[in-house]
């Protein structure tokens, strides 16, 4: 099954939605048109029964070269503050949507990833990069601060000195360094990237989907909470999950204790 929405394409295979930035000639720079198409694609994919994991990747040599300097900045600024705010809403809103997406999400960073690209990078639950990819907060190189959440992403994912160096110098780093620094989970040669991402997606596909959504939200939510607030949130989040999936955890216990068909320490129960 395949579908094209102009600057964004996607197809679905074996439970995985492969969603692509699709402006390879412009290094997948995020234009307002692309931002709107991404939101539309996310809408279409989110609650489909045949999608268990969403992978976000890029066509051609880029993951995304960040915001489109011409179409996102120059042309929208020409429409005044209203134009700028509209363009911001259209990009920030699909990144936010992705941060809280119903299905687990994986960034498969095949190439260039700059500036505004850190928004969707952080929005994805997991991230795998090609060794050949290049990451950079290039904003400083053309005269702005890393906005659109990019500074926040650097501070969330990197130690202070690295966040500061990365933001102030605008020096790009490769996939291996991005993995060492914690921007992505792993980096591996481009030719091995898709197989590894597929392997990880398959692991996620075996899990209870209600528990996965509760877990990924919990990891994002508890960071700024006190221990007591987090403890309380997690109790309530599990109890809310129970109302969607009353039997899942009971079945997980049953298959281990009664049936002895699997070991939770080593893998998932049969959902
Ligand atoms: N905005 C608009 N157009 C872009 C962007 C961008 N962010 N990135 C690439 N393009 C366009 C180029 O203008 C060029 O268009 P043209 O063919 O009409 O001349 C085309 O994409 C190809 O770009 P090249 O520079 O020729 O590609 P190359 O592979 O040599 O270099 C690279 C790739 C390093 C990504 C380079 O294009 C680049 O530095 N892009 C800008 C990266 C950047 O700083 N992005 C903004 C981050 S800040 C933010 O997002 C808020």
PDB file of C-alpha atoms and ligand atoms in Angstrom:
ATOM      1  CA  UNK A   1       0.000   0.000   0.000  1.00  0.00           C
ATOM      2  CA  UNK A   2       1.451   3.384  -0.918  1.00  0.00           C
ATOM      3  CA  UNK A   3       0.348   6.953  -0.914  1.00  0.00           C
ATOM      4  CA  UNK A   4       1.915  10.222  -2.000  1.00  0.00           C
ATOM      5  CA  UNK A   5       1.047  13.524  -0.418  1.00  0.00           C
ATOM      6  CA  UNK A   6       3.251  15.742  -2.530  1.00  0.00           C
ATOM      7  CA  UNK A   7       6.308  16.549  -0.401  1.00  0.00           C
ATOM      8  CA  UNK A   8       5.750  13.585   1.877  1.00  0.00           C
ATOM      9  CA  UNK A   9       5.414   9.925   0.944  1.00  0.00           C
ATOM     10  CA  UNK A  10       4.619   6.843   2.903  1.00  0.00           C
ATOM     11  CA  UNK A  11       4.088   3.142   2.514  1.00  0.00           C
ATOM     12  CA  UNK A  12       3.153   0.394   4.907  1.00  0.00           C
ATOM     13  CA  UNK A  13       4.735  -3.037   5.101  1.00  0.00           C
ATOM     14  CA  UNK A  14       4.369  -5.705   7.786  1.00  0.00           C
ATOM     15  CA  UNK A  15       3.001  -3.352  10.430  1.00  0.00           C
ATOM     16  CA  UNK A  16       5.574  -0.600   9.828  1.00  0.00           C
ATOM     17  CA  UNK A  17       4.664   2.765   8.266  1.00  0.00           C
ATOM     18  CA  UNK A  18       7.684   4.176   6.432  1.00  0.00           C
ATOM     19  CA  UNK A  19       7.091   7.933   6.296  1.00  0.00           C
ATOM     20  CA  UNK A  20       9.499  10.034   4.255  1.00  0.00           C
ATOM     21  CA  UNK A  21      10.471  13.655   3.903  1.00  0.00           C
ATOM     22  CA  UNK A  22      10.288  13.835   0.130  1.00  0.00           C
ATOM     23  CA  UNK A  23      12.001  16.896  -1.283  1.00  0.00           C
ATOM     24  CA  UNK A  24      15.342  15.301  -2.092  1.00  0.00           C
ATOM     25  CA  UNK A  25      16.276  18.099  -4.521  1.00  0.00           C
ATOM     26  CA  UNK A  26      15.978  20.560  -1.620  1.00  0.00           C
ATOM     27  CA  UNK A  27      17.589  18.166   0.856  1.00  0.00           C
ATOM     28  CA  UNK A  28      14.128  17.649   2.393  1.00  0.00           C
ATOM     29  CA  UNK A  29      14.075  21.161   3.820  1.00  0.00           C
ATOM     30  CA  UNK A  30      10.823  21.747   5.692  1.00  0.00           C
ATOM     31  CA  UNK A  31       8.665  24.165   3.735  1.00  0.00           C
ATOM     32  CA  UNK A  32       5.156  25.157   4.857  1.00  0.00           C
ATOM     33  CA  UNK A  33       3.799  22.799   2.211  1.00  0.00           C
ATOM     34  CA  UNK A  34       5.827  19.916   3.594  1.00  0.00           C
ATOM     35  CA  UNK A  35       4.792  20.738   7.155  1.00  0.00           C
ATOM     36  CA  UNK A  36       1.116  20.633   6.210  1.00  0.00           C
ATOM     37  CA  UNK A  37       1.618  17.377   4.313  1.00  0.00           C
ATOM     38  CA  UNK A  38       3.357  15.814   7.307  1.00  0.00           C
ATOM     39  CA  UNK A  39       0.434  16.630   9.580  1.00  0.00           C
ATOM     40  CA  UNK A  40      -1.947  15.169   7.022  1.00  0.00           C
ATOM     41  CA  UNK A  41       0.138  11.988   6.714  1.00  0.00           C
ATOM     42  CA  UNK A  42       0.379  11.612  10.504  1.00  0.00           C
ATOM     43  CA  UNK A  43      -3.398  11.986  10.674  1.00  0.00           C
ATOM     44  CA  UNK A  44      -3.919   9.295   8.106  1.00  0.00           C
ATOM     45  CA  UNK A  45      -1.525   6.809   9.679  1.00  0.00           C
ATOM     46  CA  UNK A  46      -2.039   7.191  13.421  1.00  0.00           C
ATOM     47  CA  UNK A  47      -4.962   4.901  14.157  1.00  0.00           C
ATOM     48  CA  UNK A  48      -4.734   2.430  11.294  1.00  0.00           C
ATOM     49  CA  UNK A  49      -4.870  -1.172  12.462  1.00  0.00           C
ATOM     50  CA  UNK A  50      -2.152  -2.145  10.001  1.00  0.00           C
ATOM     51  CA  UNK A  51       0.351   0.336  11.496  1.00  0.00           C
ATOM     52  CA  UNK A  52       2.095  -0.680  14.709  1.00  0.00           C
ATOM     53  CA  UNK A  53       5.289   1.404  14.371  1.00  0.00           C
ATOM     54  CA  UNK A  54       6.051   4.558  12.421  1.00  0.00           C
ATOM     55  CA  UNK A  55       9.516   5.190  10.964  1.00  0.00           C
ATOM     56  CA  UNK A  56      10.399   8.711   9.801  1.00  0.00           C
ATOM     57  CA  UNK A  57      13.125   8.875   7.189  1.00  0.00           C
ATOM     58  CA  UNK A  58      14.222  10.986   4.226  1.00  0.00           C
ATOM     59  CA  UNK A  59      14.376  10.522   0.463  1.00  0.00           C
ATOM     60  CA  UNK A  60      17.808  10.973  -1.096  1.00  0.00           C
ATOM     61  CA  UNK A  61      20.890  12.214   0.728  1.00  0.00           C
ATOM     62  CA  UNK A  62      19.120  14.071   3.532  1.00  0.00           C
ATOM     63  CA  UNK A  63      16.959  13.260   6.501  1.00  0.00           C
ATOM     64  CA  UNK A  64      16.056  16.940   6.565  1.00  0.00           C
ATOM     65  CA  UNK A  65      18.212  20.033   6.078  1.00  0.00           C
ATOM     66  CA  UNK A  66      16.013  21.853   8.600  1.00  0.00           C
ATOM     67  CA  UNK A  67      13.631  24.682   7.885  1.00  0.00           C
ATOM     68  CA  UNK A  68      13.442  25.898   4.298  1.00  0.00           C
ATOM     69  CA  UNK A  69      15.302  29.197   4.469  1.00  0.00           C
ATOM     70  CA  UNK A  70      13.466  30.546   1.466  1.00  0.00           C
ATOM     71  CA  UNK A  71       9.928  29.218   1.814  1.00  0.00           C
ATOM     72  CA  UNK A  72       9.675  28.902   5.614  1.00  0.00           C
ATOM     73  CA  UNK A  73      11.598  32.038   6.611  1.00  0.00           C
ATOM     74  CA  UNK A  74      11.900  34.576   3.814  1.00  0.00           C
ATOM     75  CA  UNK A  75       8.569  34.064   2.099  1.00  0.00           C
ATOM     76  CA  UNK A  76       6.472  33.818   5.264  1.00  0.00           C
ATOM     77  CA  UNK A  77       8.190  36.854   6.810  1.00  0.00           C
ATOM     78  CA  UNK A  78       7.068  38.754   3.757  1.00  0.00           C
ATOM     79  CA  UNK A  79       3.506  38.218   5.062  1.00  0.00           C
ATOM     80  CA  UNK A  80       4.360  39.866   8.376  1.00  0.00           C
ATOM     81  CA  UNK A  81       3.899  38.457  11.837  1.00  0.00           C
ATOM     82  CA  UNK A  82       0.771  36.570  10.819  1.00  0.00           C
ATOM     83  CA  UNK A  83       2.764  34.717   8.173  1.00  0.00           C
ATOM     84  CA  UNK A  84       5.564  33.860  10.562  1.00  0.00           C
ATOM     85  CA  UNK A  85       3.224  32.640  13.292  1.00  0.00           C
ATOM     86  CA  UNK A  86       1.250  30.520  10.834  1.00  0.00           C
ATOM     87  CA  UNK A  87       4.422  28.850   9.562  1.00  0.00           C
ATOM     88  CA  UNK A  88       5.570  28.210  13.133  1.00  0.00           C
ATOM     89  CA  UNK A  89       2.208  26.681  14.069  1.00  0.00           C
ATOM     90  CA  UNK A  90       2.298  24.386  11.047  1.00  0.00           C
ATOM     91  CA  UNK A  91       5.725  23.008  11.907  1.00  0.00           C
ATOM     92  CA  UNK A  92       5.601  22.935  15.690  1.00  0.00           C
ATOM     93  CA  UNK A  93       2.192  21.300  15.662  1.00  0.00           C
ATOM     94  CA  UNK A  94       3.206  18.231  13.675  1.00  0.00           C
ATOM     95  CA  UNK A  95       6.338  17.794  15.822  1.00  0.00           C
ATOM     96  CA  UNK A  96       4.164  17.996  18.937  1.00  0.00           C
ATOM     97  CA  UNK A  97       1.740  15.518  17.393  1.00  0.00           C
ATOM     98  CA  UNK A  98       4.680  13.193  16.760  1.00  0.00           C
ATOM     99  CA  UNK A  99       6.004  13.567  20.324  1.00  0.00           C
ATOM    100  CA  UNK A 100       2.717  12.212  21.653  1.00  0.00           C
ATOM    101  CA  UNK A 101       1.929   9.861  18.772  1.00  0.00           C
ATOM    102  CA  UNK A 102      -0.234   6.858  19.484  1.00  0.00           C
ATOM    103  CA  UNK A 103       2.227   4.434  17.886  1.00  0.00           C
ATOM    104  CA  UNK A 104       5.924   4.070  18.713  1.00  0.00           C
ATOM    105  CA  UNK A 105       8.097   6.155  16.400  1.00  0.00           C
ATOM    106  CA  UNK A 106      11.646   5.750  15.123  1.00  0.00           C
ATOM    107  CA  UNK A 107      13.756   8.386  13.363  1.00  0.00           C
ATOM    108  CA  UNK A 108      15.872   6.687  10.697  1.00  0.00           C
ATOM    109  CA  UNK A 109      18.407   9.414   9.979  1.00  0.00           C
ATOM    110  CA  UNK A 110      19.852   8.517   6.621  1.00  0.00           C
ATOM    111  CA  UNK A 111      21.722  11.791   5.927  1.00  0.00           C
ATOM    112  CA  UNK A 112      21.775  15.524   6.668  1.00  0.00           C
ATOM    113  CA  UNK A 113      19.937  16.639   9.813  1.00  0.00           C
ATOM    114  CA  UNK A 114      20.118  20.341  10.621  1.00  0.00           C
ATOM    115  CA  UNK A 115      18.455  22.932  12.814  1.00  0.00           C
ATOM    116  CA  UNK A 116      14.704  22.546  12.736  1.00  0.00           C
ATOM    117  CA  UNK A 117      15.257  18.854  12.013  1.00  0.00           C
ATOM    118  CA  UNK A 118      16.013  18.453  15.706  1.00  0.00           C
ATOM    119  CA  UNK A 119      12.277  18.999  16.371  1.00  0.00           C
ATOM    120  CA  UNK A 120      11.115  15.803  14.646  1.00  0.00           C
ATOM    121  CA  UNK A 121      14.330  14.042  15.716  1.00  0.00           C
ATOM    122  CA  UNK A 122      13.428  14.565  19.370  1.00  0.00           C
ATOM    123  CA  UNK A 123       9.763  13.898  18.674  1.00  0.00           C
ATOM    124  CA  UNK A 124      10.574  10.349  17.605  1.00  0.00           C
ATOM    125  CA  UNK A 125      10.833   7.927  20.503  1.00  0.00           C
ATOM    126  CA  UNK A 126      13.964   6.242  19.184  1.00  0.00           C
ATOM    127  CA  UNK A 127      16.559   7.362  16.652  1.00  0.00           C
ATOM    128  CA  UNK A 128      19.032   5.417  14.528  1.00  0.00           C
ATOM    129  CA  UNK A 129      21.533   7.147  12.275  1.00  0.00           C
ATOM    130  CA  UNK A 130      23.815   6.281   9.426  1.00  0.00           C
ATOM    131  CA  UNK A 131      27.499   6.740  10.253  1.00  0.00           C
ATOM    132  CA  UNK A 132      27.527   8.913   7.129  1.00  0.00           C
ATOM    133  CA  UNK A 133      24.785  11.254   8.448  1.00  0.00           C
ATOM    134  CA  UNK A 134      25.667  14.760   9.573  1.00  0.00           C
ATOM    135  CA  UNK A 135      23.947  16.579  12.429  1.00  0.00           C
ATOM    136  CA  UNK A 136      24.299  20.260  13.162  1.00  0.00           C
ATOM    137  CA  UNK A 137      22.731  23.259  14.843  1.00  0.00           C
ATOM    138  CA  UNK A 138      23.659  25.414  11.896  1.00  0.00           C
ATOM    139  CA  UNK A 139      21.482  28.364  12.951  1.00  0.00           C
ATOM    140  CA  UNK A 140      24.488  30.242  14.311  1.00  0.00           C
ATOM    141  CA  UNK A 141      26.133  29.924  10.887  1.00  0.00           C
ATOM    142  CA  UNK A 142      23.454  32.029   9.248  1.00  0.00           C
ATOM    143  CA  UNK A 143      22.779  34.380  12.114  1.00  0.00           C
ATOM    144  CA  UNK A 144      20.005  33.159  14.403  1.00  0.00           C
ATOM    145  CA  UNK A 145      19.754  31.172  17.633  1.00  0.00           C
ATOM    146  CA  UNK A 146      18.618  27.546  17.473  1.00  0.00           C
ATOM    147  CA  UNK A 147      14.886  28.173  17.810  1.00  0.00           C
ATOM    148  CA  UNK A 148      11.808  26.084  17.173  1.00  0.00           C
ATOM    149  CA  UNK A 149      12.762  23.970  20.174  1.00  0.00           C
ATOM    150  CA  UNK A 150      16.231  23.081  18.833  1.00  0.00           C
ATOM    151  CA  UNK A 151      18.065  24.517  21.844  1.00  0.00           C
ATOM    152  CA  UNK A 152      15.683  22.654  24.119  1.00  0.00           C
ATOM    153  CA  UNK A 153      16.417  19.426  22.263  1.00  0.00           C
ATOM    154  CA  UNK A 154      20.171  19.980  22.641  1.00  0.00           C
ATOM    155  CA  UNK A 155      19.790  20.598  26.370  1.00  0.00           C
ATOM    156  CA  UNK A 156      17.458  17.614  26.824  1.00  0.00           C
ATOM    157  CA  UNK A 157      19.709  15.172  24.999  1.00  0.00           C
ATOM    158  CA  UNK A 158      23.262  16.445  25.531  1.00  0.00           C
ATOM    159  CA  UNK A 159      25.426  17.247  28.536  1.00  0.00           C
ATOM    160  CA  UNK A 160      25.758  20.999  29.175  1.00  0.00           C
ATOM    161  CA  UNK A 161      29.219  21.507  27.628  1.00  0.00           C
ATOM    162  CA  UNK A 162      28.336  19.574  24.498  1.00  0.00           C
ATOM    163  CA  UNK A 163      24.996  21.406  24.146  1.00  0.00           C
ATOM    164  CA  UNK A 164      26.810  24.718  24.434  1.00  0.00           C
ATOM    165  CA  UNK A 165      29.597  23.767  22.008  1.00  0.00           C
ATOM    166  CA  UNK A 166      27.163  22.274  19.506  1.00  0.00           C
ATOM    167  CA  UNK A 167      24.923  25.365  19.599  1.00  0.00           C
ATOM    168  CA  UNK A 168      27.673  27.986  19.565  1.00  0.00           C
ATOM    169  CA  UNK A 169      30.019  26.566  16.931  1.00  0.00           C
ATOM    170  CA  UNK A 170      27.529  25.186  14.414  1.00  0.00           C
ATOM    171  CA  UNK A 171      30.056  22.424  13.674  1.00  0.00           C
ATOM    172  CA  UNK A 172      28.401  19.336  12.211  1.00  0.00           C
ATOM    173  CA  UNK A 173      28.992  15.925  13.784  1.00  0.00           C
ATOM    174  CA  UNK A 174      28.691  12.523  12.155  1.00  0.00           C
ATOM    175  CA  UNK A 175      26.345   9.691  13.108  1.00  0.00           C
ATOM    176  CA  UNK A 176      28.890   7.946  15.342  1.00  0.00           C
ATOM    177  CA  UNK A 177      29.486  11.133  17.333  1.00  0.00           C
ATOM    178  CA  UNK A 178      25.720  11.744  17.521  1.00  0.00           C
ATOM    179  CA  UNK A 179      25.374   8.262  19.058  1.00  0.00           C
ATOM    180  CA  UNK A 180      28.289   8.867  21.475  1.00  0.00           C
ATOM    181  CA  UNK A 181      26.696  12.122  22.571  1.00  0.00           C
ATOM    182  CA  UNK A 182      23.204  10.636  22.965  1.00  0.00           C
ATOM    183  CA  UNK A 183      21.433  12.445  20.116  1.00  0.00           C
ATOM    184  CA  UNK A 184      20.551   9.043  18.658  1.00  0.00           C
ATOM    185  CA  UNK A 185      20.436   5.511  20.024  1.00  0.00           C
ATOM    186  CA  UNK A 186      22.875   3.979  17.570  1.00  0.00           C
ATOM    187  CA  UNK A 187      24.797   4.705  14.426  1.00  0.00           C
ATOM    188  CA  UNK A 188      25.731   2.167  11.809  1.00  0.00           C
ATOM    189  CA  UNK A 189      26.756   2.074   8.156  1.00  0.00           C
ATOM    190  CA  UNK A 190      24.005   3.416   5.872  1.00  0.00           C
ATOM    191  CA  UNK A 191      23.687   0.098   4.073  1.00  0.00           C
ATOM    192  CA  UNK A 192      22.808  -1.624   7.382  1.00  0.00           C
ATOM    193  CA  UNK A 193      20.506   1.100   8.703  1.00  0.00           C
ATOM    194  CA  UNK A 194      17.155  -0.078   7.363  1.00  0.00           C
ATOM    195  CA  UNK A 195      17.686  -3.684   8.494  1.00  0.00           C
ATOM    196  CA  UNK A 196      18.525  -2.550  12.021  1.00  0.00           C
ATOM    197  CA  UNK A 197      15.529  -0.230  12.193  1.00  0.00           C
ATOM    198  CA  UNK A 198      13.288  -3.008  10.884  1.00  0.00           C
ATOM    199  CA  UNK A 199      14.669  -5.331  13.557  1.00  0.00           C
ATOM    200  CA  UNK A 200      13.921  -2.802  16.330  1.00  0.00           C
ATOM    201  CA  UNK A 201      10.465  -2.091  14.906  1.00  0.00           C
ATOM    202  CA  UNK A 202       9.711  -5.825  14.994  1.00  0.00           C
ATOM    203  CA  UNK A 203      10.657  -5.962  18.670  1.00  0.00           C
ATOM    204  CA  UNK A 204       8.179  -3.138  19.342  1.00  0.00           C
ATOM    205  CA  UNK A 205       5.488  -4.838  17.261  1.00  0.00           C
ATOM    206  CA  UNK A 206       5.593  -7.795  19.655  1.00  0.00           C
ATOM    207  CA  UNK A 207       4.719  -5.660  22.696  1.00  0.00           C
ATOM    208  CA  UNK A 208       1.323  -4.850  24.126  1.00  0.00           C
ATOM    209  CA  UNK A 209       0.443  -1.594  22.240  1.00  0.00           C
ATOM    210  CA  UNK A 210      -1.469  -0.047  25.166  1.00  0.00           C
ATOM    211  CA  UNK A 211       1.520  -0.608  27.456  1.00  0.00           C
ATOM    212  CA  UNK A 212       3.878   0.835  24.807  1.00  0.00           C
ATOM    213  CA  UNK A 213       1.899   4.085  24.488  1.00  0.00           C
ATOM    214  CA  UNK A 214       1.694   4.407  28.280  1.00  0.00           C
ATOM    215  CA  UNK A 215       5.425   3.741  28.589  1.00  0.00           C
ATOM    216  CA  UNK A 216       6.609   6.227  25.961  1.00  0.00           C
ATOM    217  CA  UNK A 217       4.375   8.958  27.398  1.00  0.00           C
ATOM    218  CA  UNK A 218       5.623   8.171  30.892  1.00  0.00           C
ATOM    219  CA  UNK A 219       9.268   8.554  29.862  1.00  0.00           C
ATOM    220  CA  UNK A 220       8.517  12.000  28.387  1.00  0.00           C
ATOM    221  CA  UNK A 221       6.286  13.128  31.263  1.00  0.00           C
ATOM    222  CA  UNK A 222       8.207  12.208  34.391  1.00  0.00           C
ATOM    223  CA  UNK A 223      11.441  14.116  33.631  1.00  0.00           C
ATOM    224  CA  UNK A 224      10.396  17.481  35.095  1.00  0.00           C
ATOM    225  CA  UNK A 225       8.310  15.921  37.919  1.00  0.00           C
ATOM    226  CA  UNK A 226       9.343  15.404  41.526  1.00  0.00           C
ATOM    227  CA  UNK A 227       9.725  11.771  42.561  1.00  0.00           C
ATOM    228  CA  UNK A 228       6.403  11.849  44.416  1.00  0.00           C
ATOM    229  CA  UNK A 229       4.589  13.435  41.476  1.00  0.00           C
ATOM    230  CA  UNK A 230       6.080  10.867  39.113  1.00  0.00           C
ATOM    231  CA  UNK A 231       5.103   8.002  41.394  1.00  0.00           C
ATOM    232  CA  UNK A 232       1.538   9.265  41.493  1.00  0.00           C
ATOM    233  CA  UNK A 233       1.413   9.925  37.728  1.00  0.00           C
ATOM    234  CA  UNK A 234       2.677   6.418  36.966  1.00  0.00           C
ATOM    235  CA  UNK A 235       0.075   4.776  39.204  1.00  0.00           C
ATOM    236  CA  UNK A 236      -2.672   6.743  37.521  1.00  0.00           C
ATOM    237  CA  UNK A 237      -1.275   6.168  34.018  1.00  0.00           C
ATOM    238  CA  UNK A 238      -1.248   2.403  34.552  1.00  0.00           C
ATOM    239  CA  UNK A 239      -4.764   2.467  35.955  1.00  0.00           C
ATOM    240  CA  UNK A 240      -5.922   4.479  32.944  1.00  0.00           C
ATOM    241  CA  UNK A 241      -4.197   1.985  30.623  1.00  0.00           C
ATOM    242  CA  UNK A 242      -6.065  -0.818  32.410  1.00  0.00           C
ATOM    243  CA  UNK A 243      -9.333   0.662  31.253  1.00  0.00           C
ATOM    244  CA  UNK A 244      -8.253   0.239  27.608  1.00  0.00           C
ATOM    245  CA  UNK A 245      -6.658  -3.122  28.126  1.00  0.00           C
ATOM    246  CA  UNK A 246      -8.230  -4.892  31.070  1.00  0.00           C
ATOM    247  CA  UNK A 247      -6.794  -8.340  30.402  1.00  0.00           C
ATOM    248  CA  UNK A 248      -3.333  -7.706  28.884  1.00  0.00           C
ATOM    249  CA  UNK A 249      -1.222  -7.793  32.018  1.00  0.00           C
ATOM    250  CA  UNK A 250      -3.235 -10.665  33.479  1.00  0.00           C
ATOM    251  CA  UNK A 251      -2.543 -12.654  30.336  1.00  0.00           C
ATOM    252  CA  UNK A 252       1.147 -11.706  30.583  1.00  0.00           C
ATOM    253  CA  UNK A 253       1.254 -13.101  34.124  1.00  0.00           C
ATOM    254  CA  UNK A 254      -0.744 -16.190  33.122  1.00  0.00           C
ATOM    255  CA  UNK A 255       1.551 -17.152  30.242  1.00  0.00           C
ATOM    256  CA  UNK A 256       4.566 -16.914  32.583  1.00  0.00           C
ATOM    257  CA  UNK A 257       3.234 -18.390  35.830  1.00  0.00           C
ATOM    258  CA  UNK A 258       0.692 -20.961  34.605  1.00  0.00           C
ATOM    259  CA  UNK A 259       1.621 -21.765  31.030  1.00  0.00           C
ATOM    260  CA  UNK A 260       5.377 -21.222  31.400  1.00  0.00           C
ATOM    261  CA  UNK A 261       5.478 -20.305  27.710  1.00  0.00           C
ATOM    262  CA  UNK A 262       7.891 -17.345  27.988  1.00  0.00           C
ATOM    263  CA  UNK A 263      10.090 -15.447  30.452  1.00  0.00           C
ATOM    264  CA  UNK A 264       9.283 -11.728  30.876  1.00  0.00           C
ATOM    265  CA  UNK A 265      12.927 -11.037  31.666  1.00  0.00           C
ATOM    266  CA  UNK A 266      13.872 -12.246  28.203  1.00  0.00           C
ATOM    267  CA  UNK A 267      11.014 -11.257  25.864  1.00  0.00           C
ATOM    268  CA  UNK A 268       7.343 -10.374  25.425  1.00  0.00           C
ATOM    269  CA  UNK A 269       4.276 -12.532  26.009  1.00  0.00           C
ATOM    270  CA  UNK A 270       2.170 -13.604  23.062  1.00  0.00           C
ATOM    271  CA  UNK A 271      -0.288 -10.736  22.531  1.00  0.00           C
TER     272      UNK A 271
HETATM  273  N1  LIG B   1      16.412  25.714   2.909  1.00  0.00           N
HETATM  274  C1  LIG B   1      16.175  25.971   1.625  1.00  0.00           C
HETATM  275  N2  LIG B   1      16.809  25.339   0.616  1.00  0.00           N
HETATM  276  C2  LIG B   1      17.712  24.395   0.952  1.00  0.00           C
HETATM  277  C3  LIG B   1      17.997  24.069   2.276  1.00  0.00           C
HETATM  278  C4  LIG B   1      17.294  24.782   3.283  1.00  0.00           C
HETATM  279  N3  LIG B   1      17.460  24.514   4.605  1.00  0.00           N
HETATM  280  N4  LIG B   1      18.940  23.108   2.302  1.00  0.00           N
HETATM  281  C5  LIG B   1      19.214  22.843   1.017  1.00  0.00           C
HETATM  282  N5  LIG B   1      18.487  23.617   0.197  1.00  0.00           N
HETATM  283  C6  LIG B   1      18.471  23.646  -1.264  1.00  0.00           C
HETATM  284  C7  LIG B   1      19.640  24.424  -1.829  1.00  0.00           C
HETATM  285  O1  LIG B   1      19.377  25.803  -1.849  1.00  0.00           O
HETATM  286  C8  LIG B   1      19.729  23.810  -3.204  1.00  0.00           C
HETATM  287  O2  LIG B   1      18.725  24.355  -4.014  1.00  0.00           O
HETATM  288  P1  LIG B   1      18.974  24.649  -5.613  1.00  0.00           P
HETATM  289  O3  LIG B   1      19.275  23.287  -6.191  1.00  0.00           O
HETATM  290  O4  LIG B   1      17.693  25.219  -6.065  1.00  0.00           O
HETATM  291  O5  LIG B   1      20.160  25.555  -5.652  1.00  0.00           O
HETATM  292  C9  LIG B   1      19.372  22.351  -2.972  1.00  0.00           C
HETATM  293  O6  LIG B   1      18.651  22.325  -1.762  1.00  0.00           O
HETATM  294  C10 LIG B   1      20.565  21.450  -2.809  1.00  0.00           C
HETATM  295  O7  LIG B   1      21.402  21.999  -1.826  1.00  0.00           O
HETATM  296  P2  LIG B   1      22.995  21.965  -1.910  1.00  0.00           P
HETATM  297  O8  LIG B   1      23.494  22.933  -0.906  1.00  0.00           O
HETATM  298  O9  LIG B   1      23.457  22.108  -3.315  1.00  0.00           O
HETATM  299  O10 LIG B   1      23.247  20.432  -1.441  1.00  0.00           O
HETATM  300  P3  LIG B   1      24.565  19.769  -0.814  1.00  0.00           P
HETATM  301  O11 LIG B   1      24.268  18.305  -0.804  1.00  0.00           O
HETATM  302  O12 LIG B   1      25.806  20.226  -1.493  1.00  0.00           O
HETATM  303  O13 LIG B   1      24.626  20.292   0.689  1.00  0.00           O
HETATM  304  C11 LIG B   1      23.607  20.794   2.827  1.00  0.00           C
HETATM  305  C12 LIG B   1      23.661  19.840   1.618  1.00  0.00           C
HETATM  306  C13 LIG B   1      24.935  20.710   3.614  1.00  0.00           C
HETATM  307  C14 LIG B   1      22.456  20.257   3.682  1.00  0.00           C
HETATM  308  C15 LIG B   1      23.379  22.253   2.386  1.00  0.00           C
HETATM  309  O14 LIG B   1      22.311  22.295   1.450  1.00  0.00           O
HETATM  310  C16 LIG B   1      23.014  23.184   3.537  1.00  0.00           C
HETATM  311  O15 LIG B   1      23.905  23.640   4.241  1.00  0.00           O
HETATM  312  N6  LIG B   1      21.707  23.435   3.719  1.00  0.00           N
HETATM  313  C17 LIG B   1      21.259  24.324   4.789  1.00  0.00           C
HETATM  314  C18 LIG B   1      21.310  23.601   6.119  1.00  0.00           C
HETATM  315  C19 LIG B   1      20.781  24.520   7.187  1.00  0.00           C
HETATM  316  O16 LIG B   1      21.544  25.272   7.767  1.00  0.00           O
HETATM  317  N7  LIG B   1      19.470  24.462   7.433  1.00  0.00           N
HETATM  318  C20 LIG B   1      18.809  25.407   8.284  1.00  0.00           C
HETATM  319  C21 LIG B   1      18.988  25.000   9.705  1.00  0.00           C
HETATM  320  S1  LIG B   1      18.412  26.240  10.799  1.00  0.00           S
HETATM  321  C22 LIG B   1      16.754  25.953  10.946  1.00  0.00           C
HETATM  322  O17 LIG B   1      16.250  24.969  10.509  1.00  0.00           O
HETATM  323  C23 LIG B   1      15.932  26.905  11.758  1.00  0.00           C
END
